[in-house]
């Protein structure tokens, strides 16, 4: 079972130019899970604007990829959790990977991929958190309660 005790590799995923369906937030997620946990996620065809055309890429596919919804009213984040966000959309159309210490790795539409603090727009657009069944985190690993994070932003 892969675990998060080792240092996660993601520096090579920063600074990439955005190209929807080729190099986007889902591509970063797939590469991160392959590089760090040897977990291969499916590559789903996706047209630009799929979220406004009746598709739901994340909800329709993540259970079969081994993810489950984090069922916690406080969404306690663990390293390598995937944060789902709805950015001006009726469904989750953006994802980020939680790296620990309040940081996320993501590739937002039209921007270069980067690591930044999980707050503000990203926090407010969050609609769910999913966790892969084959990625374990040590019991003593510090988790971030996003409600505590929000308190610190007010």
Coordinates of C-alpha atoms in Angstrom, one line a residue:
X1 CA 0.0 0.0 0.0
X2 CA 1.5 3.4 -1.0
X3 CA 2.0 5.8 1.9
X4 CA 2.8 9.5 2.4
X5 CA 5.8 9.0 4.6
X6 CA 8.2 9.7 1.7
X7 CA 8.7 13.1 0.3
X8 CA 6.2 13.7 -2.4
X9 CA 7.6 14.7 -5.8
X10 CA 5.8 17.6 -7.5
X11 CA 8.4 20.2 -8.3
X12 CA 8.5 19.0 -11.9
X13 CA 4.7 19.6 -12.2
X14 CA 5.0 23.3 -11.5
X15 CA 5.2 26.0 -14.2
X16 CA 3.4 24.0 -16.9
X17 CA 1.4 25.9 -19.5
X18 CA -2.3 25.2 -19.5
X19 CA -3.9 23.4 -22.5
X20 CA -7.3 22.0 -21.7
X21 CA -7.5 18.2 -22.1
X22 CA -3.8 17.9 -22.6
X23 CA -2.2 19.7 -19.7
X24 CA -4.8 20.7 -17.1
X25 CA -5.7 20.1 -13.5
X26 CA -6.8 16.5 -14.2
X27 CA -3.5 15.9 -16.1
X28 CA -1.5 17.2 -13.1
X29 CA -3.5 14.9 -10.8
X30 CA -2.9 11.8 -13.0
X31 CA 0.8 12.5 -13.2
X32 CA 1.1 13.2 -9.4
X33 CA -0.5 9.9 -8.5
X34 CA 1.6 8.0 -11.0
X35 CA 4.9 9.6 -9.9
X36 CA 4.2 9.3 -6.1
X37 CA 2.1 6.2 -5.6
X38 CA 2.4 4.3 -8.9
X39 CA -1.4 4.6 -9.3
X40 CA -2.5 5.0 -12.9
X41 CA -5.7 7.0 -13.3
X42 CA -7.8 6.8 -16.5
X43 CA -7.4 9.5 -19.1
X44 CA -10.9 10.7 -20.0
X45 CA -11.6 12.7 -23.1
X46 CA -12.9 16.1 -22.2
X47 CA -14.0 19.0 -24.3
X48 CA -13.4 22.5 -23.1
X49 CA -16.5 23.5 -21.1
X50 CA -17.6 20.0 -20.4
X51 CA -19.0 21.2 -17.1
X52 CA -21.6 23.3 -18.9
X53 CA -22.5 20.5 -21.4
X54 CA -24.0 18.0 -19.0
X55 CA -20.7 16.2 -18.1
X56 CA -19.4 15.6 -14.6
X57 CA -15.8 14.3 -15.1
X58 CA -15.0 13.9 -11.4
X59 CA -18.2 12.5 -10.0
X60 CA -18.8 10.2 -12.9
X61 CA -15.3 8.6 -12.8
X62 CA -13.6 8.8 -9.4
X63 CA -15.3 5.9 -7.6
X64 CA -14.1 3.5 -10.3
X65 CA -10.6 5.0 -10.0
X66 CA -10.5 4.0 -6.4
X67 CA -11.4 7.3 -4.7
X68 CA -14.1 7.9 -2.1
X69 CA -15.7 11.0 -0.8
X70 CA -14.3 12.1 2.5
X71 CA -17.3 11.9 4.7
X72 CA -16.6 14.4 7.4
X73 CA -18.5 17.6 8.2
X74 CA -15.1 19.2 8.7
X75 CA -13.3 17.8 5.7
X76 CA -10.1 17.0 7.5
X77 CA -7.5 17.1 4.8
X78 CA -4.7 14.6 4.6
X79 CA -1.6 14.7 2.3
X80 CA -2.5 13.7 -1.2
X81 CA -6.3 14.3 -0.8
X82 CA -7.9 15.7 -3.9
X83 CA -10.0 18.9 -3.4
X84 CA -12.9 19.3 -5.8
X85 CA -14.0 22.8 -6.7
X86 CA -16.8 24.3 -8.8
X87 CA -15.5 27.3 -10.5
X88 CA -18.5 29.2 -12.0
X89 CA -20.0 25.8 -12.7
X90 CA -22.9 23.7 -11.6
X91 CA -20.5 20.7 -11.0
X92 CA -16.9 20.3 -9.8
X93 CA -14.7 21.3 -12.7
X94 CA -11.4 21.9 -11.0
X95 CA -9.2 19.8 -8.7
X96 CA -6.2 20.4 -6.5
X97 CA -3.9 18.0 -4.6
X98 CA -3.4 18.8 -0.9
X99 CA 0.4 18.8 -0.2
X100 CA 0.3 19.6 3.6
X101 CA 1.0 22.7 5.5
X102 CA -2.0 24.4 3.9
X103 CA -0.6 24.1 0.3
X104 CA -2.2 22.8 -2.8
X105 CA -0.8 21.8 -6.2
X106 CA -3.1 22.6 -9.1
X107 CA -3.4 23.9 -12.6
X108 CA -6.1 26.4 -13.0
X109 CA -7.7 27.3 -16.4
X110 CA -5.5 29.6 -18.4
X111 CA -2.6 29.7 -15.8
X112 CA 0.6 27.9 -15.2
X113 CA 0.5 25.0 -12.8
X114 CA 1.6 26.0 -9.3
X115 CA 1.6 25.5 -5.6
X116 CA -0.2 28.0 -3.4
X117 CA -2.1 28.3 -0.2
X118 CA -5.5 26.7 0.1
X119 CA -7.6 29.8 0.9
X120 CA -9.8 32.4 -0.6
X121 CA -11.2 31.5 -4.0
X122 CA -10.0 27.9 -3.8
X123 CA -11.5 27.4 -0.3
X124 CA -14.8 29.1 -1.2
X125 CA -15.2 27.1 -4.4
X126 CA -14.7 23.7 -2.6
X127 CA -17.6 21.3 -3.0
X128 CA -15.9 18.1 -1.8
X129 CA -12.8 16.2 -0.9
X130 CA -11.9 12.7 -2.2
X131 CA -9.3 10.3 -1.0
X132 CA -7.7 7.3 -2.8
X133 CA -8.2 3.9 -1.1
X134 CA -4.6 2.8 -1.7
X135 CA -2.9 5.9 -0.3
X136 CA -2.5 5.8 3.5
X137 CA -1.3 8.4 5.8
X138 CA 0.4 7.6 9.1
X139 CA -1.9 8.0 12.2
X140 CA 0.3 10.6 13.7
X141 CA 0.4 12.7 10.5
X142 CA -0.9 16.2 11.0
X143 CA -4.2 16.9 9.2
X144 CA -5.6 20.3 8.4
X145 CA -9.2 21.0 9.4
X146 CA -10.4 23.5 6.7
X147 CA -12.8 25.1 9.1
X148 CA -9.8 26.0 11.3
X149 CA -8.1 27.4 8.3
X150 CA -11.1 29.6 7.5
X151 CA -11.2 30.9 11.0
X152 CA -7.6 32.0 10.5
X153 CA -8.6 34.0 7.4
X154 CA -11.3 36.0 9.0

